[in-house]
Short mmCIF file of N, CA, C and O in Angstrom, two decimals:
data_model
loop_
_atom_site.label_atom_id
_atom_site.label_comp_id
_atom_site.label_asym_id
_atom_site.label_seq_id
_atom_site.Cartn_x
_atom_site.Cartn_y
_atom_site.Cartn_z
N MET A 280 35.43 12.87 -3.20
CA MET A 280 34.12 13.53 -3.55
C MET A 280 33.15 12.97 -4.23
O MET A 280 33.48 12.30 -5.29
N VAL A 281 32.00 12.79 -4.16
CA VAL A 281 30.87 12.11 -4.80
C VAL A 281 30.51 12.99 -6.02
O VAL A 281 30.06 14.03 -5.91
N ASN A 282 30.38 12.42 -7.09
CA ASN A 282 29.91 12.95 -8.36
C ASN A 282 28.38 13.17 -8.33
O ASN A 282 27.75 12.10 -8.44
N ARG A 283 27.93 14.08 -8.05
CA ARG A 283 26.44 14.39 -7.99
C ARG A 283 25.53 14.07 -9.16
O ARG A 283 24.69 13.28 -8.84
N SER A 284 26.11 14.31 -10.44
CA SER A 284 25.21 14.06 -11.54
C SER A 284 25.23 12.66 -11.58
O SER A 284 24.03 11.93 -12.07
N SER A 285 26.31 11.71 -11.43
CA SER A 285 26.29 10.05 -11.41
C SER A 285 25.27 9.68 -10.45
O SER A 285 24.52 8.70 -10.63
N LEU A 286 25.26 10.20 -9.09
CA LEU A 286 24.57 9.81 -8.16
C LEU A 286 23.02 10.25 -8.20
O LEU A 286 22.08 9.45 -8.16
N ASN A 287 22.67 11.37 -8.89
CA ASN A 287 21.63 11.65 -9.40
C ASN A 287 20.67 10.78 -10.26
O ASN A 287 19.54 10.47 -10.15
N ALA A 288 21.58 10.32 -11.47
CA ALA A 288 21.17 9.51 -12.21
C ALA A 288 20.74 8.07 -11.65
O ALA A 288 19.73 7.34 -11.80
N VAL A 289 21.57 7.68 -10.78
CA VAL A 289 21.30 6.24 -9.78
C VAL A 289 20.00 6.55 -9.03
O VAL A 289 19.04 5.59 -9.12
N TYR A 290 19.83 7.62 -8.36
CA TYR A 290 18.48 7.93 -7.64
C TYR A 290 17.30 7.96 -8.41
O TYR A 290 16.40 7.30 -8.12
N ASP A 291 17.61 8.68 -9.51
CA ASP A 291 16.34 8.59 -10.64
C ASP A 291 15.82 7.15 -10.91
O ASP A 291 14.68 6.99 -11.35
N GLU A 292 16.93 6.17 -11.04
CA GLU A 292 16.61 4.96 -11.65
C GLU A 292 16.32 3.96 -10.29
O GLU A 292 15.82 2.88 -10.78
N ALA A 293 16.40 4.45 -9.14
CA ALA A 293 16.28 3.51 -8.06
C ALA A 293 14.78 3.28 -7.71
O ALA A 293 14.02 3.99 -7.97
N LEU A 294 14.66 2.05 -7.04
CA LEU A 294 13.40 1.76 -6.66
C LEU A 294 13.38 1.79 -5.19
O LEU A 294 14.32 1.47 -4.53
N TYR A 295 12.23 2.23 -4.47
CA TYR A 295 12.00 2.35 -3.18
C TYR A 295 11.02 1.32 -2.66
O TYR A 295 9.90 1.65 -3.27
N ARG A 296 11.32 0.21 -1.71
CA ARG A 296 10.26 -0.78 -1.29
C ARG A 296 9.90 -0.46 -0.02
O ARG A 296 10.72 -0.10 0.81
N LEU A 297 8.70 -0.09 0.09
CA LEU A 297 7.92 -0.02 1.56
C LEU A 297 7.13 -1.06 1.86
O LEU A 297 6.66 -1.83 1.25
N ASP A 298 7.58 -1.52 3.25
CA ASP A 298 6.76 -2.67 3.79
C ASP A 298 5.56 -2.12 4.87
O ASP A 298 5.83 -1.62 5.75
N ILE A 299 4.41 -2.10 4.31
CA ILE A 299 3.33 -1.37 5.02
C ILE A 299 2.32 -2.52 5.33
O ILE A 299 1.75 -3.05 4.49
N MET A 300 2.10 -2.62 6.53
CA MET A 300 0.73 -3.59 7.09
C MET A 300 0.93 -4.98 6.30
O MET A 300 -0.07 -5.25 5.57
N GLY A 301 2.07 -5.43 6.39
CA GLY A 301 2.16 -6.77 5.54
C GLY A 301 2.35 -6.70 4.15
O GLY A 301 2.48 -7.89 3.72
N ARG A 302 2.41 -5.80 3.54
CA ARG A 302 2.41 -5.65 2.08
C ARG A 302 3.59 -4.86 1.47
O ARG A 302 3.97 -3.88 2.44
N ARG A 303 4.13 -5.30 0.47
CA ARG A 303 5.32 -4.39 -0.14
C ARG A 303 4.98 -3.69 -1.27
O ARG A 303 4.23 -4.15 -2.31
N TYR A 304 5.14 -2.28 -1.20
CA TYR A 304 4.94 -1.37 -2.27
C TYR A 304 6.42 -0.83 -2.87
O TYR A 304 7.36 -0.53 -2.16
N THR A 305 6.43 -0.71 -4.15
CA THR A 305 7.48 -0.26 -4.98
C THR A 305 7.19 1.13 -5.61
O THR A 305 6.12 1.01 -6.44
N LEU A 306 8.09 1.98 -5.00
CA LEU A 306 7.87 3.46 -5.81
C LEU A 306 9.28 3.91 -6.34
O LEU A 306 10.26 3.26 -6.01
N SER A 307 8.97 4.92 -7.19
CA SER A 307 10.39 5.39 -7.91
C SER A 307 9.95 6.94 -8.12
O SER A 307 8.77 7.43 -7.87
N THR A 308 11.00 7.69 -8.63
CA THR A 308 10.69 9.19 -8.70
C THR A 308 9.60 9.22 -10.03
O THR A 308 9.06 10.30 -10.29
N LEU A 309 9.24 8.00 -10.66
CA LEU A 309 8.48 8.19 -11.71
C LEU A 309 6.92 7.53 -11.45
O LEU A 309 6.22 7.27 -12.41
N SER A 310 6.77 7.22 -10.12
CA SER A 310 5.51 6.68 -9.79
C SER A 310 4.43 7.76 -10.09
O SER A 310 4.43 8.99 -10.03
N LYS A 311 3.22 7.08 -10.54
CA LYS A 311 2.27 7.91 -10.92
C LYS A 311 1.38 8.53 -9.62
O LYS A 311 1.60 7.78 -8.33
N GLN A 312 1.11 9.72 -9.76
CA GLN A 312 0.57 10.48 -8.51
C GLN A 312 -0.74 9.60 -7.77
O GLN A 312 -0.66 9.68 -6.51
N ALA A 313 -1.63 9.18 -8.54
CA ALA A 313 -2.59 8.20 -7.89
C ALA A 313 -2.11 7.10 -7.02
O ALA A 313 -2.62 6.88 -5.93
N PHE A 314 -0.89 6.51 -7.57
CA PHE A 314 -0.46 5.45 -6.57
C PHE A 314 0.17 6.10 -5.21
O PHE A 314 0.18 5.49 -4.16
N VAL A 315 0.87 6.98 -5.34
CA VAL A 315 1.64 7.85 -4.27
C VAL A 315 0.45 8.23 -3.50
O VAL A 315 0.38 7.97 -2.01
N GLU A 316 -0.61 8.75 -3.82
CA GLU A 316 -1.68 9.28 -3.05
C GLU A 316 -2.43 8.03 -2.40
O GLU A 316 -2.80 8.06 -1.12
N ARG A 317 -2.56 6.94 -2.87
CA ARG A 317 -3.04 5.83 -2.37
C ARG A 317 -2.23 5.12 -1.26
O ARG A 317 -2.73 4.70 -0.04
N ILE A 318 -0.91 5.03 -1.35
CA ILE A 318 -0.09 4.68 -0.15
C ILE A 318 -0.06 5.83 0.94
O ILE A 318 -0.27 5.31 2.17
N LEU A 319 -0.22 7.01 0.52
CA LEU A 319 -0.21 7.98 1.78
C LEU A 319 -1.55 7.69 2.48
O LEU A 319 -1.49 7.91 3.63
N ASP A 320 -2.86 7.64 1.69
CA ASP A 320 -3.98 7.52 2.36
C ASP A 320 -4.12 6.32 3.09
O ASP A 320 -4.60 6.14 4.30
N MET A 321 -3.46 5.17 2.57
CA MET A 321 -3.52 3.97 3.33
C MET A 321 -2.76 4.00 4.63
O MET A 321 -3.18 3.20 5.75
N THR A 322 -1.59 4.73 4.73
CA THR A 322 -0.75 4.99 5.79
C THR A 322 -1.27 5.75 6.79
O THR A 322 -0.76 6.20 7.87
N ARG A 323 -2.46 6.69 6.39
CA ARG A 323 -2.67 7.76 7.36
C ARG A 323 -1.87 8.63 7.35
O ARG A 323 -1.64 9.03 8.80
N CYS A 324 -1.08 9.20 6.48
CA CYS A 324 0.00 10.19 6.71
C CYS A 324 -0.02 11.20 5.57
O CYS A 324 -0.37 10.86 4.60
N HIS A 325 0.34 12.35 5.92
CA HIS A 325 0.58 13.47 4.82
C HIS A 325 2.05 13.29 3.97
O HIS A 325 1.81 13.54 2.72
N SER A 326 2.92 12.51 4.59
CA SER A 326 4.20 12.45 3.91
C SER A 326 4.79 11.12 4.41
O SER A 326 4.61 10.73 5.68
N LEU A 327 5.74 10.64 3.59
CA LEU A 327 6.72 9.92 4.24
C LEU A 327 8.21 10.36 3.62
O LEU A 327 8.53 10.65 2.60
N THR A 328 9.18 9.97 4.47
CA THR A 328 10.44 10.44 4.22
C THR A 328 11.49 9.27 4.44
O THR A 328 11.53 8.50 5.44
N ILE A 329 12.18 8.67 3.22
CA ILE A 329 12.90 7.46 3.35
C ILE A 329 14.28 7.86 3.76
O ILE A 329 14.92 8.72 2.90
N ILE A 330 14.89 7.22 4.73
CA ILE A 330 16.05 7.74 4.86
C ILE A 330 16.93 6.35 5.04
O ILE A 330 16.40 5.38 6.02
N THR A 331 18.04 6.04 4.66
CA THR A 331 18.74 4.94 5.06
C THR A 331 20.01 5.27 5.57
O THR A 331 20.46 6.51 5.50
N VAL A 332 20.79 4.43 6.19
CA VAL A 332 21.88 4.72 7.04
C VAL A 332 23.13 3.89 6.42
O VAL A 332 24.18 3.87 7.04
N ASP A 333 22.71 3.10 5.41
CA ASP A 333 23.80 2.46 4.68
C ASP A 333 24.81 3.18 3.96
O ASP A 333 24.46 4.33 3.52
N HIS A 334 26.19 2.95 3.94
CA HIS A 334 27.09 3.65 3.09
C HIS A 334 27.18 5.08 3.45
O HIS A 334 26.85 5.84 2.47
N PRO A 335 27.76 5.39 4.53
CA PRO A 335 27.74 6.86 4.72
C PRO A 335 28.59 7.64 3.76
O PRO A 335 29.65 7.12 3.53
N GLY A 336 28.16 8.79 3.17
CA GLY A 336 29.15 9.33 2.18
C GLY A 336 29.11 8.71 0.86
O GLY A 336 30.23 8.93 0.31
N SER A 337 28.19 7.83 0.70
CA SER A 337 28.34 6.98 -0.48
C SER A 337 29.56 5.92 -0.72
O SER A 337 30.10 5.64 -1.53
N GLN A 338 30.14 5.54 0.50
CA GLN A 338 31.19 4.80 0.87
C GLN A 338 30.69 3.44 1.40
O GLN A 338 29.81 3.71 2.48
N ARG A 339 31.04 2.41 0.68
CA ARG A 339 30.64 1.37 1.29
C ARG A 339 30.88 1.02 2.73
O ARG A 339 32.23 0.97 3.08
N CYS A 340 30.00 0.38 3.54
CA CYS A 340 30.51 0.06 4.71
C CYS A 340 30.00 -1.47 4.79
O CYS A 340 29.22 -2.10 4.22
N ASP A 341 30.60 -2.14 6.34
CA ASP A 341 30.17 -3.71 6.34
C ASP A 341 28.77 -3.64 7.09
O ASP A 341 28.44 -2.83 7.60
N ARG A 342 28.26 -4.87 6.99
CA ARG A 342 26.87 -5.11 7.55
C ARG A 342 26.85 -4.72 8.99
O ARG A 342 25.78 -4.25 9.74
N ALA A 343 28.09 -5.05 9.97
CA ALA A 343 27.91 -4.78 11.30
C ALA A 343 27.77 -3.32 11.62
O ALA A 343 27.08 -2.86 12.36
N THR A 344 28.42 -2.56 10.78
CA THR A 344 28.56 -1.07 11.04
C THR A 344 26.90 -0.73 10.64
O THR A 344 26.45 0.26 11.32
N PHE A 345 26.51 -1.16 9.45
CA PHE A 345 25.24 -0.73 8.88
C PHE A 345 24.13 -1.01 10.10
O PHE A 345 23.22 -0.21 10.60
N SER A 346 24.26 -2.23 10.69
CA SER A 346 23.23 -2.76 11.55
C SER A 346 23.09 -2.10 12.87
O SER A 346 22.30 -1.55 13.40
N ARG A 347 24.37 -1.69 13.24
CA ARG A 347 24.55 -0.71 14.33
C ARG A 347 24.05 0.59 14.20
O ARG A 347 23.34 1.16 15.09
N ARG A 348 24.20 1.35 13.01
CA ARG A 348 23.66 2.51 12.65
C ARG A 348 22.19 2.42 12.54
O ARG A 348 21.26 3.47 12.86
N HIS A 349 21.71 1.40 11.89
CA HIS A 349 20.20 1.13 11.66
C HIS A 349 19.49 1.16 12.94
O HIS A 349 18.58 1.55 13.33
N ASP A 350 20.13 0.40 14.00
CA ASP A 350 19.52 0.23 15.37
C ASP A 350 19.47 1.66 16.13
O ASP A 350 18.47 1.76 16.66
N GLN A 351 20.42 2.36 15.70
CA GLN A 351 20.56 3.53 16.59
C GLN A 351 19.20 4.45 15.96
O GLN A 351 18.46 5.06 16.70
N LEU A 352 19.25 4.29 14.52
CA LEU A 352 18.19 5.31 13.97
C LEU A 352 16.77 4.62 14.46
O LEU A 352 15.82 5.54 14.76
N THR A 353 16.51 3.39 14.33
CA THR A 353 15.22 3.07 14.68
C THR A 353 14.93 3.13 16.47
O THR A 353 13.68 3.47 16.72
N GLN A 354 15.91 2.89 17.03
CA GLN A 354 15.69 3.39 18.62
C GLN A 354 15.31 4.59 18.95
O GLN A 354 14.37 4.92 19.69
N GLN A 355 15.98 5.53 18.07
CA GLN A 355 15.54 7.05 18.20
C GLN A 355 14.29 7.20 17.85
O GLN A 355 13.60 8.13 18.61
N LEU A 356 14.04 6.85 16.73
CA LEU A 356 12.54 6.76 16.26
C LEU A 356 11.34 6.38 17.38
O LEU A 356 10.42 7.01 17.87
N HIS A 357 11.95 5.07 17.82
CA HIS A 357 10.70 4.47 18.62
C HIS A 357 10.83 5.26 19.98
O HIS A 357 9.58 5.63 20.60
N HIS A 358 12.05 5.98 20.49
CA HIS A 358 11.94 6.77 21.67
C HIS A 358 11.04 8.02 21.70
O HIS A 358 10.62 8.56 22.33
N LEU A 359 11.37 8.54 20.47
CA LEU A 359 10.51 9.88 20.08
C LEU A 359 8.77 9.54 19.78
O LEU A 359 8.28 10.42 19.71
N GLY A 360 8.48 8.23 19.75
CA GLY A 360 7.43 7.91 19.48
C GLY A 360 6.80 8.18 18.08
O GLY A 360 5.66 8.53 17.60
N VAL A 361 7.77 8.12 17.06
CA VAL A 361 7.72 8.50 15.75
C VAL A 361 7.21 6.91 14.82
O VAL A 361 7.78 6.24 15.17
N ARG A 362 6.25 7.49 14.01
CA ARG A 362 5.81 6.23 13.22
C ARG A 362 6.49 6.06 12.05
O ARG A 362 6.90 6.90 11.21
N PHE A 363 6.89 4.99 11.72
CA PHE A 363 7.81 4.61 10.62
C PHE A 363 7.49 3.06 10.09
O PHE A 363 7.16 2.35 10.68
N PHE A 364 8.08 2.91 8.80
CA PHE A 364 7.85 1.68 8.11
C PHE A 364 9.17 1.24 7.62
O PHE A 364 10.03 2.07 7.26
N HIS A 365 9.44 0.01 7.56
CA HIS A 365 10.61 -0.64 7.13
C HIS A 365 10.78 -0.22 5.48
O HIS A 365 9.68 -0.40 4.86
N SER A 366 11.88 0.06 4.90
CA SER A 366 11.96 0.27 3.57
C SER A 366 13.28 -0.18 3.07
O SER A 366 14.33 -0.76 3.80
N SER A 367 13.58 -0.10 1.80
CA SER A 367 14.73 -0.83 1.00
C SER A 367 14.85 0.30 -0.23
O SER A 367 13.89 0.47 -0.70
N ALA A 368 16.31 0.32 -0.47
CA ALA A 368 16.29 1.10 -1.81
C ALA A 368 17.22 0.26 -2.64
O ALA A 368 18.10 -0.32 -2.16
N LEU A 369 16.98 0.02 -4.05
CA LEU A 369 17.99 -0.58 -4.71
C LEU A 369 17.99 0.13 -6.15
O LEU A 369 16.87 0.77 -6.64
N ALA A 370 18.99 0.00 -6.71
CA ALA A 370 19.37 0.48 -7.92
C ALA A 370 19.69 -0.68 -9.02
O ALA A 370 20.83 -1.18 -9.09
N PRO A 371 18.75 -0.95 -9.90
CA PRO A 371 18.87 -2.09 -10.65
C PRO A 371 19.97 -1.97 -11.77
O PRO A 371 20.53 -2.86 -12.31
N GLN A 372 20.07 -0.60 -12.19
CA GLN A 372 21.38 -0.41 -13.25
C GLN A 372 22.67 -0.51 -12.80
O GLN A 372 23.53 -0.24 -13.71
N CYS A 373 22.79 -0.62 -11.62
CA CYS A 373 24.27 -0.68 -11.08
C CYS A 373 24.31 -1.71 -10.01
O CYS A 373 23.67 -2.37 -9.50
N ASP A 374 25.64 -1.79 -9.58
CA ASP A 374 26.19 -2.93 -8.59
C ASP A 374 26.08 -2.60 -7.26
O ASP A 374 26.82 -3.15 -6.45
N TRP A 375 25.38 -1.61 -6.98
CA TRP A 375 25.35 -1.06 -5.59
C TRP A 375 24.51 -1.68 -4.71
O TRP A 375 23.09 -2.30 -5.48
N PRO A 376 24.63 -2.36 -3.46
CA PRO A 376 23.91 -3.35 -2.78
C PRO A 376 22.57 -2.66 -2.35
O PRO A 376 22.45 -1.41 -2.25
N VAL A 377 21.74 -3.41 -2.15
CA VAL A 377 20.17 -2.92 -1.47
C VAL A 377 20.49 -2.13 -0.21
O VAL A 377 21.37 -2.66 0.54
N GLU A 378 19.86 -0.91 0.09
CA GLU A 378 20.18 -0.38 1.20
C GLU A 378 18.85 -0.25 1.91
O GLU A 378 17.80 0.10 1.32
N HIS A 379 18.95 -0.81 3.29
CA HIS A 379 17.81 -0.81 4.10
C HIS A 379 17.75 0.53 5.01
O HIS A 379 18.82 1.10 5.14
N GLY A 380 16.36 0.90 5.07
CA GLY A 380 16.10 2.06 5.84
C GLY A 380 14.71 2.07 6.40
O GLY A 380 14.02 1.11 6.79
N VAL A 381 14.47 3.19 6.55
CA VAL A 381 12.79 3.53 7.19
C VAL A 381 12.27 4.45 6.35
O VAL A 381 12.81 5.49 5.86
N ALA A 382 10.91 4.55 6.60
CA ALA A 382 10.17 5.39 5.76
C ALA A 382 9.34 5.99 6.92
O ALA A 382 8.42 5.44 7.63
N ILE A 383 9.60 7.42 7.32
CA ILE A 383 9.13 7.94 8.61
C ILE A 383 7.83 8.71 8.04
O ILE A 383 7.91 9.45 7.19
N ALA A 384 6.67 8.44 8.97
CA ALA A 384 5.57 9.10 8.70
C ALA A 384 5.65 10.49 9.10
O ALA A 384 6.03 10.88 10.28
N ASP A 385 5.31 11.42 8.21
CA ASP A 385 4.98 13.02 8.62
C ASP A 385 6.01 13.56 9.26
O ASP A 385 5.89 14.66 10.23
N LEU A 386 7.28 13.38 9.10
CA LEU A 386 8.61 13.85 9.29
C LEU A 386 8.55 15.29 8.67
O LEU A 386 8.56 15.27 7.52
N PRO A 387 8.64 16.33 9.33
CA PRO A 387 8.56 17.73 8.66
C PRO A 387 10.00 17.75 7.61
O PRO A 387 11.29 17.31 8.31
N LEU A 388 9.90 18.38 6.45
CA LEU A 388 11.02 18.20 5.71
C LEU A 388 12.22 19.07 6.27
O LEU A 388 13.32 18.57 6.19
N ALA A 389 11.97 19.94 6.92
CA ALA A 389 13.13 20.72 7.64
C ALA A 389 13.74 19.76 8.85
O ALA A 389 15.07 19.90 9.07
N SER A 390 13.02 18.91 9.40
CA SER A 390 13.73 17.90 10.31
C SER A 390 14.46 16.80 9.56
O SER A 390 15.31 16.13 10.29
N ALA A 391 14.26 16.67 8.43
CA ALA A 391 14.79 15.36 7.60
C ALA A 391 16.16 15.61 7.37
O ALA A 391 17.07 14.88 7.41
N TYR A 392 16.46 16.77 7.08
CA TYR A 392 18.01 17.33 6.62
C TYR A 392 18.79 17.10 7.71
O TYR A 392 20.02 16.29 7.52
N PRO A 393 18.69 17.50 9.01
CA PRO A 393 19.78 17.21 9.97
C PRO A 393 19.86 15.82 10.61
O PRO A 393 20.83 15.12 10.89
N LEU A 394 18.40 14.92 10.32
CA LEU A 394 18.47 13.61 10.59
C LEU A 394 19.35 12.96 9.65
O LEU A 394 20.37 12.11 9.88
N ASN A 395 19.29 13.39 8.35
CA ASN A 395 20.02 12.55 7.37
C ASN A 395 21.38 12.93 7.49
O ASN A 395 22.44 12.09 7.27
N GLN A 396 21.83 14.32 7.72
CA GLN A 396 23.27 14.52 8.03
C GLN A 396 23.93 13.93 9.02
O GLN A 396 24.99 13.40 9.11
N ARG A 397 23.08 13.56 10.34
CA ARG A 397 23.67 12.82 11.32
C ARG A 397 24.16 11.54 11.02
O ARG A 397 25.21 10.94 11.51
N PHE A 398 23.53 10.94 10.07
CA PHE A 398 23.87 9.63 9.40
C PHE A 398 24.73 9.66 8.13
O PHE A 398 24.92 8.56 7.31
N HIS A 399 25.27 10.82 7.82
CA HIS A 399 26.34 11.17 6.70
C HIS A 399 25.59 10.57 5.30
O HIS A 399 26.61 10.07 4.58
N GLN A 400 24.35 10.78 5.21
CA GLN A 400 23.77 10.48 4.18
C GLN A 400 23.58 11.55 3.00
O GLN A 400 23.62 12.72 3.51
N ASN A 401 24.00 11.60 1.74
CA ASN A 401 24.04 12.48 0.75
C ASN A 401 22.78 13.13 0.23
O ASN A 401 22.50 14.17 -0.08
N ALA A 402 21.64 12.06 0.45
CA ALA A 402 20.21 12.54 -0.16
C ALA A 402 19.18 11.60 0.76
O ALA A 402 19.56 10.53 1.23
N PHE A 403 18.01 12.04 0.64
CA PHE A 403 16.94 11.19 1.03
C PHE A 403 15.71 11.48 0.27
O PHE A 403 15.51 12.37 -0.48
N VAL A 404 14.81 10.71 0.28
CA VAL A 404 13.47 10.73 -0.62
C VAL A 404 12.53 11.11 0.29
O VAL A 404 12.02 10.64 1.39
N HIS A 405 11.77 12.25 -0.21
CA HIS A 405 10.55 12.62 0.41
C HIS A 405 9.32 12.38 -0.52
O HIS A 405 9.29 12.94 -1.80
N ILE A 406 8.13 11.93 0.10
CA ILE A 406 7.01 11.57 -0.68
C ILE A 406 5.80 12.12 -0.11
O ILE A 406 5.55 12.30 1.00
N ASN A 407 5.29 12.93 -0.88
CA ASN A 407 3.87 13.61 -0.55
C ASN A 407 2.86 13.77 -1.59
O ASN A 407 3.32 13.57 -2.62
N LYS A 408 1.80 14.32 -1.38
CA LYS A 408 0.77 14.51 -2.41
C LYS A 408 1.19 15.66 -3.41
O LYS A 408 0.78 15.64 -4.63
N GLU A 409 1.82 16.66 -3.23
CA GLU A 409 2.12 17.84 -3.89
C GLU A 409 3.33 17.40 -4.87
O GLU A 409 3.13 17.86 -5.98
N GLN A 410 4.40 16.80 -4.41
CA GLN A 410 5.45 16.48 -5.45
C GLN A 410 5.65 15.16 -5.67
O GLN A 410 6.29 14.71 -6.55
N GLY A 411 5.23 13.96 -5.04
CA GLY A 411 4.89 12.83 -5.45
C GLY A 411 6.33 12.23 -4.80
O GLY A 411 6.42 12.63 -3.48
N VAL A 412 7.14 11.66 -5.57
CA VAL A 412 8.45 10.95 -4.90
C VAL A 412 9.41 11.91 -5.33
O VAL A 412 9.89 12.02 -6.50
N ALA A 413 10.21 12.64 -4.49
CA ALA A 413 11.23 13.59 -4.72
C ALA A 413 12.36 13.59 -3.80
O ALA A 413 12.46 13.22 -2.78
N LEU A 414 13.66 13.51 -4.82
CA LEU A 414 14.96 13.49 -4.02
C LEU A 414 15.25 14.71 -3.38
O LEU A 414 15.03 15.85 -4.15
N HIS A 415 15.92 14.77 -2.36
CA HIS A 415 16.17 16.02 -1.82
C HIS A 415 17.82 15.58 -1.33
O HIS A 415 18.05 14.73 -0.54
N TRP A 416 18.68 16.64 -1.66
CA TRP A 416 20.10 16.54 -1.28
C TRP A 416 20.18 17.14 -0.12
O TRP A 416 19.62 18.20 0.33
N THR A 417 21.10 16.57 1.00
CA THR A 417 21.21 16.87 2.22
C THR A 417 22.10 18.10 2.15
O THR A 417 21.65 19.04 3.06
N ASN A 418 23.21 18.29 1.51
CA ASN A 418 23.71 19.47 1.38
C ASN A 418 23.79 20.17 0.08
O ASN A 418 24.10 19.41 -0.95
N PRO A 419 23.17 21.32 -0.17
CA PRO A 419 23.01 21.98 -1.45
C PRO A 419 24.37 21.98 -2.21
O PRO A 419 25.20 21.88 -1.72
#
């Protein structure tokens, strides 16, 4: 069982890097609202949802497993015609490896939960102008 309070602390200190149009932007749950709005305006979307497929259930997995799961996610998004950007998440205060994922443009929040569950992830990050950078637990 995953200790949610420990994970919450890690997520709060995590950095989320987005690769957008050849530039890298770093966000966190402490990012200023103006910075969040600038990124959303630049990407011409109302929200971004960051989902990683590394380490299902917060259990470390090998790179081959991750690569296969990441390919499944990006192929599904391409097939659906969903716009996304490459992303990564890192937690500087712990020894957890960098997690690679995607920042999905304008994914309805209600759709993010089942997608995240499909890849056995505990949480995802949703970015919008109203909430800024917010963590959402997959299972309450």
